[in-house]
Every structure is written in C-alpha cells, then in structure tokens.
Amino acid sequence: MMNGFVLYECITDKTGNPSDLKVLDVNPSFERIIGFKKEEILGKTILEVLPDWPEELIMELGDIGFGGDQISSSRYVSPIKKHLQYNAFSSERGKVATTFSDISDVVRLKQNEKETLLQIERNLEQLAILNDEIRNPLQIISGFTQIDNCEHAAKILEQVAAIDKLVNLIDLRWLESEKIRYFLRKHYDYIWFNEKVISEIIIKP
C-alpha cells in the first residue's frame, strides 16, 4: 500500500472537544511519509511526537471520530514540511482512520506552472506596451521629418521604415504568443492570472 495509513483514538479535553489523537496503528508508508518508526509513535499521541501538529487538523479528525462522517481534503502540514492529500473516516465511535499520500512534488509542479503562466501574462503585457512605446515616437519622427523636409529626411525615413518592420515582427510574435495562451486556456484550464489570483490559487506553506 503506497498510501500512508493511521488509526487514531480521539482524545477530548474537559469540555468534550477534540484535543489530541492517540496513535493505535500505522503502516510502513506512514513511517516513510511522516518520518517516524511504528515503535516510536505507537501508543503515543500525535502532540507528544509532533507538538506543532496543526490544532485544526486534530479537531477536524476528532469531529469525524465522534460524528461518524468522512472527508477528503488536502493541506500543508508544517511540522513535516509536506503537502498531504488525505481521506478520513470513523471506523467506530471515538476512533478515526486516515489514509494519506504525499503530494508535495505535485503541488510544487503546480506552483511552478502557475508562476510560469503568470510570467507569460507579464511578458505579453510588456510586449504590447513596448509595441506602442516604439510606434508612437516613430510616427512623430516621421511626421516632423516630412514636414521639415530636412537634408537627411530620406535617410531618417528609411531608418523609420526599418524600425517599423522590426515592430511588425514584434506584432507577429505577440500573435503567436496569443495562440499559445489560447492553447493553455483550452487544454490546461488556464485563465487570466494576476498577482492576487495566483496568491489565492497556489497552496503556500
């Protein structure tokens, strides 16, 4: 079994709220993912072994143990510095079984993908701005040169035309980039990303 497995007994405080989880059984994948041998953790509570274990996760699993529900979720668990995807269900009242897998590599890949997509958006925006910033001065130079009809007007207009061709190439590259963005939107459920959106999408520790 590649997924980790742990069976907990739910411990409550004086008010009856879940306060800790006693480890009743684990499998080898638990040892590999969490980093503790079975003999080191069996019979102990999760807070005895990992004092910084998230309180909200203890309460969530405790509520399942006493309520008989089940959940599928994922979260970053800071004490072990890993992203876990887990399923939890109550095998009997006061106990909760959890299967989980380490999805840290997948999350990092998704983070990199989203950061790359954000950089694509920035590049496209800068490309469009750069296009205008070049064309506008060119039009002014061309206009004044034709009005003044100075000695070097023909040479200046020749260089203006050469720069304009380069700008047209930028236009072409921008259109090609738009095609790539369309492909990403179609095949990778990709939408317009900005700083605010990406900070909400990426799972951060």
C-alpha atoms as a printed R data frame, in Angstrom:
    type eleno elety resid chain resno       x      y       z
1   ATOM     1    CA   MET     A     1   0.000  0.000   0.000
2   ATOM     2    CA   MET     A     2   1.661  3.202  -1.177
3   ATOM     3    CA   ASN     A     3  -0.663  5.446   0.825
4   ATOM     4    CA   GLY     A     4   0.015  6.029   4.484
5   ATOM     5    CA   PHE     A     5  -2.494  4.676   6.990
6   ATOM     6    CA   VAL     A     6  -3.028  5.597  10.626
7   ATOM     7    CA   LEU     A     7  -5.724  4.687  13.110
8   ATOM     8    CA   TYR     A     8  -6.286  7.205  15.896
9   ATOM     9    CA   GLU     A     9  -8.190  7.203  19.138
10  ATOM    10    CA   CYS     A    10  -9.709 10.635  19.648
11  ATOM    11    CA   ILE     A    11  -8.841 12.351  22.941
12  ATOM    12    CA   THR     A    12 -11.001 15.159  24.322
13  ATOM    13    CA   ASP     A    13 -10.417 17.941  26.816
14  ATOM    14    CA   LYS     A    14 -12.534 18.674  29.899
15  ATOM    15    CA   THR     A    15 -15.170 20.366  27.749
16  ATOM    16    CA   GLY     A    16 -15.507 17.352  25.440
17  ATOM    17    CA   ASN     A    17 -13.762 18.943  22.465
18  ATOM    18    CA   PRO     A    18 -11.108 17.011  20.484
19  ATOM    19    CA   SER     A    19  -7.677 17.938  21.839
20  ATOM    20    CA   ASP     A    20  -5.305 15.186  20.704
21  ATOM    21    CA   LEU     A    21  -5.068 11.921  18.754
22  ATOM    22    CA   LYS     A    22  -3.576  8.711  20.153
23  ATOM    23    CA   VAL     A    23  -1.884  6.524  17.556
24  ATOM    24    CA   LEU     A    24  -3.251  2.974  17.590
25  ATOM    25    CA   ASP     A    25  -1.776  1.603  14.380
26  ATOM    26    CA   VAL     A    26   0.219  2.712  11.323
27  ATOM    27    CA   ASN     A    27   1.508  1.064   8.166
28  ATOM    28    CA   PRO     A    28   5.013  1.207   6.599
29  ATOM    29    CA   SER     A    29   4.021  4.040   4.245
30  ATOM    30    CA   PHE     A    30   3.086  6.127   7.294
31  ATOM    31    CA   GLU     A    31   6.630  5.614   8.575
32  ATOM    32    CA   ARG     A    32   8.087  6.634   5.214
33  ATOM    33    CA   ILE     A    33   5.934  9.740   4.737
34  ATOM    34    CA   ILE     A    34   5.752 11.060   8.309
35  ATOM    35    CA   GLY     A    35   9.285 10.064   9.237
36  ATOM    36    CA   PHE     A    36   8.681  8.064  12.437
37  ATOM    37    CA   LYS     A    37   9.040  4.340  13.024
38  ATOM    38    CA   LYS     A    38   5.997  2.434  14.266
39  ATOM    39    CA   GLU     A    39   7.642  1.653  17.597
40  ATOM    40    CA   GLU     A    40   8.457  5.327  18.119
41  ATOM    41    CA   ILE     A    41   4.880  6.527  17.775
42  ATOM    42    CA   LEU     A    42   2.569  3.648  18.656
43  ATOM    43    CA   GLY     A    43   0.568  4.313  21.828
44  ATOM    44    CA   LYS     A    44   1.633  7.955  21.919
45  ATOM    45    CA   THR     A    45  -0.418 10.995  20.985
46  ATOM    46    CA   ILE     A    46   0.367 12.997  17.898
47  ATOM    47    CA   LEU     A    47   1.182 16.048  20.026
48  ATOM    48    CA   GLU     A    48   3.652 14.059  22.111
49  ATOM    49    CA   VAL     A    49   5.555 13.170  18.983
50  ATOM    50    CA   LEU     A    50   4.917 16.347  16.959
51  ATOM    51    CA   PRO     A    51   3.957 19.203  19.341
52  ATOM    52    CA   ASP     A    52   3.387 21.591  16.420
53  ATOM    53    CA   TRP     A    53   0.836 19.336  14.717
54  ATOM    54    CA   PRO     A    54  -1.992 21.624  13.440
55  ATOM    55    CA   GLU     A    55  -4.732 22.026  16.059
56  ATOM    56    CA   GLU     A    56  -7.378 22.461  13.367
57  ATOM    57    CA   LEU     A    57  -6.445 19.087  11.850
58  ATOM    58    CA   ILE     A    58  -6.794 17.397  15.242
59  ATOM    59    CA   MET     A    59 -10.212 18.976  15.728
60  ATOM    60    CA   GLU     A    60 -11.276 18.047  12.200
61  ATOM    61    CA   LEU     A    61 -10.326 14.386  12.665
62  ATOM    62    CA   GLY     A    62 -11.753 14.355  16.176
63  ATOM    63    CA   ASP     A    63 -15.103 15.603  14.926
64  ATOM    64    CA   ILE     A    64 -15.127 12.796  12.356
65  ATOM    65    CA   GLY     A    65 -14.283 10.245  15.040
66  ATOM    66    CA   PHE     A    66 -17.238 11.279  17.153
67  ATOM    67    CA   GLY     A    67 -19.590 12.319  14.368
68  ATOM    68    CA   GLY     A    68 -19.128  9.342  12.049
69  ATOM    69    CA   ASP     A    69 -18.647 11.467   8.911
70  ATOM    70    CA   GLN     A    70 -15.873 11.191   6.343
71  ATOM    71    CA   ILE     A    71 -13.872 13.747   4.386
72  ATOM    72    CA   SER     A    72 -11.383 14.012   1.544
73  ATOM    73    CA   SER     A    73  -9.112 17.028   1.674
74  ATOM    74    CA   SER     A    74  -5.534 18.272   1.370
75  ATOM    75    CA   ARG     A    75  -3.347 20.653   3.313
76  ATOM    76    CA   TYR     A    76   0.218 21.682   4.062
77  ATOM    77    CA   VAL     A    77   1.401 20.130   7.325
78  ATOM    78    CA   SER     A    78   4.184 22.374   8.589
79  ATOM    79    CA   PRO     A    79   5.760 20.040  11.203
80  ATOM    80    CA   ILE     A    80   6.731 17.562   8.467
81  ATOM    81    CA   LYS     A    81   7.021 20.203   5.720
82  ATOM    82    CA   LYS     A    82   4.833 18.262   3.308
83  ATOM    83    CA   HIS     A    83   1.570 18.663   1.444
84  ATOM    84    CA   LEU     A    84  -0.744 15.765   2.250
85  ATOM    85    CA   GLN     A    85  -3.870 14.617   0.497
86  ATOM    86    CA   TYR     A    86  -5.962 12.601   2.913
87  ATOM    87    CA   ASN     A    87  -9.186 10.714   3.440
88  ATOM    88    CA   ALA     A    88 -10.572 10.263   6.941
89  ATOM    89    CA   PHE     A    89 -13.483  8.216   8.219
90  ATOM    90    CA   SER     A    90 -14.726  6.837  11.513
91  ATOM    91    CA   SER     A    91 -14.341  3.091  11.955
92  ATOM    92    CA   GLU     A    92 -16.162  3.236  15.310
93  ATOM    93    CA   ARG     A    93 -17.149  5.984  17.688
94  ATOM    94    CA   GLY     A    94 -14.137  7.722  19.171
95  ATOM    95    CA   LYS     A    95 -11.766  6.415  16.527
96  ATOM    96    CA   VAL     A    96 -10.774  7.797  13.144
97  ATOM    97    CA   ALA     A    97  -8.846  6.113  10.338
98  ATOM    98    CA   THR     A    98  -6.873  8.192   7.878
99  ATOM    99    CA   THR     A    99  -5.244  7.283   4.585
100 ATOM   100    CA   PHE     A   100  -2.970  9.874   3.003
101 ATOM   101    CA   SER     A   101  -0.368 10.481   0.337
102 ATOM   102    CA   ASP     A   102   2.467 12.952  -0.057
103 ATOM   103    CA   ILE     A   103   1.569 15.337  -2.901
104 ATOM   104    CA   SER     A   104   4.392 17.822  -2.256
105 ATOM   105    CA   ASP     A   105   6.001 17.229  -5.666
106 ATOM   106    CA   VAL     A   106   2.658 17.701  -7.436
107 ATOM   107    CA   VAL     A   107   1.985 20.929  -5.546
108 ATOM   108    CA   ARG     A   108   5.448 22.279  -6.357
109 ATOM   109    CA   LEU     A   109   4.884 21.432 -10.022
110 ATOM   110    CA   LYS     A   110   1.530 23.264  -9.980
111 ATOM   111    CA   GLN     A   111   3.170 26.242  -8.297
112 ATOM   112    CA   ASN     A   112   5.836 26.345 -10.984
113 ATOM   113    CA   GLU     A   113   3.187 26.034 -13.722
114 ATOM   114    CA   LYS     A   114   1.150 28.925 -12.337
115 ATOM   115    CA   GLU     A   115   4.218 31.093 -11.839
116 ATOM   116    CA   THR     A   116   5.231 30.363 -15.431
117 ATOM   117    CA   LEU     A   117   1.755 31.265 -16.694
118 ATOM   118    CA   LEU     A   118   1.868 34.491 -14.721
119 ATOM   119    CA   GLN     A   119   5.222 35.322 -16.301
120 ATOM   120    CA   ILE     A   120   3.717 34.667 -19.751
121 ATOM   121    CA   GLU     A   121   0.976 37.181 -18.970
122 ATOM   122    CA   ARG     A   122   3.539 39.745 -17.832
123 ATOM   123    CA   ASN     A   123   5.585 39.220 -20.975
124 ATOM   124    CA   LEU     A   124   2.517 39.663 -23.199
125 ATOM   125    CA   GLU     A   125   1.541 42.847 -21.395
126 ATOM   126    CA   GLN     A   126   5.079 44.239 -21.702
127 ATOM   127    CA   LEU     A   127   5.201 43.243 -25.359
128 ATOM   128    CA   ALA     A   128   2.008 45.187 -26.090
129 ATOM   129    CA   ILE     A   129   3.258 48.239 -24.159
130 ATOM   130    CA   LEU     A   130   6.649 48.089 -25.868
131 ATOM   131    CA   ASN     A   131   4.932 47.982 -29.251
132 ATOM   132    CA   ASP     A   132   3.053 51.227 -28.566
133 ATOM   133    CA   GLU     A   133   6.074 52.896 -26.968
134 ATOM   134    CA   ILE     A   134   8.085 52.320 -30.138
135 ATOM   135    CA   ARG     A   135   5.382 53.115 -32.705
136 ATOM   136    CA   ASN     A   136   4.250 56.400 -31.152
137 ATOM   137    CA   PRO     A   137   7.691 58.091 -31.295
138 ATOM   138    CA   LEU     A   138   8.222 56.704 -34.790
139 ATOM   139    CA   GLN     A   139   5.048 58.385 -36.018
140 ATOM   140    CA   ILE     A   140   6.161 61.690 -34.508
141 ATOM   141    CA   ILE     A   141   9.653 61.432 -36.029
142 ATOM   142    CA   SER     A   142   8.194 60.522 -39.405
143 ATOM   143    CA   GLY     A   143   5.683 63.378 -39.271
144 ATOM   144    CA   PHE     A   144   8.210 66.095 -38.339
145 ATOM   145    CA   THR     A   145  10.730 64.788 -40.869
146 ATOM   146    CA   GLN     A   146   8.211 65.014 -43.707
147 ATOM   147    CA   ILE     A   147   7.095 68.497 -42.652
148 ATOM   148    CA   ASP     A   148  10.592 69.942 -42.272
149 ATOM   149    CA   ASN     A   149  11.933 68.135 -45.340
150 ATOM   150    CA   CYS     A   150  15.420 68.433 -43.901
151 ATOM   151    CA   GLU     A   151  18.630 67.443 -45.657
152 ATOM   152    CA   HIS     A   152  18.645 63.950 -44.180
153 ATOM   153    CA   ALA     A   153  14.892 63.391 -44.411
154 ATOM   154    CA   ALA     A   154  15.154 60.471 -46.826
155 ATOM   155    CA   LYS     A   155  17.725 58.691 -44.646
156 ATOM   156    CA   ILE     A   156  15.693 59.282 -41.494
157 ATOM   157    CA   LEU     A   157  12.515 57.962 -43.106
158 ATOM   158    CA   GLU     A   158  14.423 54.953 -44.359
159 ATOM   159    CA   GLN     A   159  15.514 54.129 -40.795
160 ATOM   160    CA   VAL     A   160  11.984 54.746 -39.523
161 ATOM   161    CA   ALA     A   161  10.702 52.196 -42.035
162 ATOM   162    CA   ALA     A   162  13.363 49.700 -40.916
163 ATOM   163    CA   ILE     A   163  12.344 50.090 -37.261
164 ATOM   164    CA   ASP     A   164   8.691 49.778 -38.246
165 ATOM   165    CA   LYS     A   165   9.451 46.397 -39.826
166 ATOM   166    CA   LEU     A   166  11.002 45.279 -36.544
167 ATOM   167    CA   VAL     A   167   7.878 46.387 -34.692
168 ATOM   168    CA   ASN     A   168   5.797 44.364 -37.146
169 ATOM   169    CA   LEU     A   169   7.876 41.342 -36.162
170 ATOM   170    CA   ILE     A   170   7.049 42.049 -32.518
171 ATOM   171    CA   ASP     A   171   3.388 42.133 -33.537
172 ATOM   172    CA   LEU     A   172   3.799 38.734 -35.163
173 ATOM   173    CA   ARG     A   173   5.451 37.245 -32.076
174 ATOM   174    CA   TRP     A   174   2.670 38.683 -29.919
175 ATOM   175    CA   LEU     A   175   0.054 36.977 -32.093
176 ATOM   176    CA   GLU     A   176   1.977 33.698 -31.827
177 ATOM   177    CA   SER     A   177   2.048 34.096 -28.049
178 ATOM   178    CA   GLU     A   178  -1.693 34.668 -28.062
179 ATOM   179    CA   LYS     A   179  -2.105 31.312 -29.831
180 ATOM   180    CA   ILE     A   180  -0.035 29.650 -27.106
181 ATOM   181    CA   ARG     A   181  -2.157 31.287 -24.432
182 ATOM   182    CA   TYR     A   182  -5.308 30.076 -26.166
183 ATOM   183    CA   PHE     A   183  -3.888 26.539 -26.210
184 ATOM   184    CA   LEU     A   184  -3.132 26.728 -22.489
185 ATOM   185    CA   ARG     A   185  -6.605 28.024 -21.739
186 ATOM   186    CA   LYS     A   186  -8.184 25.217 -23.751
187 ATOM   187    CA   HIS     A   187  -6.093 22.285 -22.545
188 ATOM   188    CA   TYR     A   188  -4.951 23.275 -19.054
189 ATOM   189    CA   ASP     A   189  -7.989 25.063 -17.657
190 ATOM   190    CA   TYR     A   190  -5.911 28.221 -17.836
191 ATOM   191    CA   ILE     A   191  -7.458 31.628 -17.175
192 ATOM   192    CA   TRP     A   192  -6.150 35.153 -16.840
193 ATOM   193    CA   PHE     A   193  -3.764 35.207 -13.906
194 ATOM   194    CA   ASN     A   194  -2.699 38.188 -11.856
195 ATOM   195    CA   GLU     A   195  -0.820 38.645  -8.584
196 ATOM   196    CA   LYS     A   196  -3.966 38.463  -6.421
197 ATOM   197    CA   VAL     A   197  -5.461 35.421  -8.140
198 ATOM   198    CA   ILE     A   198  -2.244 33.423  -8.198
199 ATOM   199    CA   SER     A   199  -1.669 34.015  -4.481
200 ATOM   200    CA   GLU     A   200  -5.077 32.503  -3.791
201 ATOM   201    CA   ILE     A   201  -4.593 29.521  -6.121
202 ATOM   202    CA   ILE     A   202  -1.145 28.403  -5.037
203 ATOM   203    CA   ILE     A   203  -1.098 26.354  -1.841
204 ATOM   204    CA   LYS     A   204   1.527 28.006   0.299
205 ATOM   205    CA   PRO     A   205   3.181 26.686   3.440
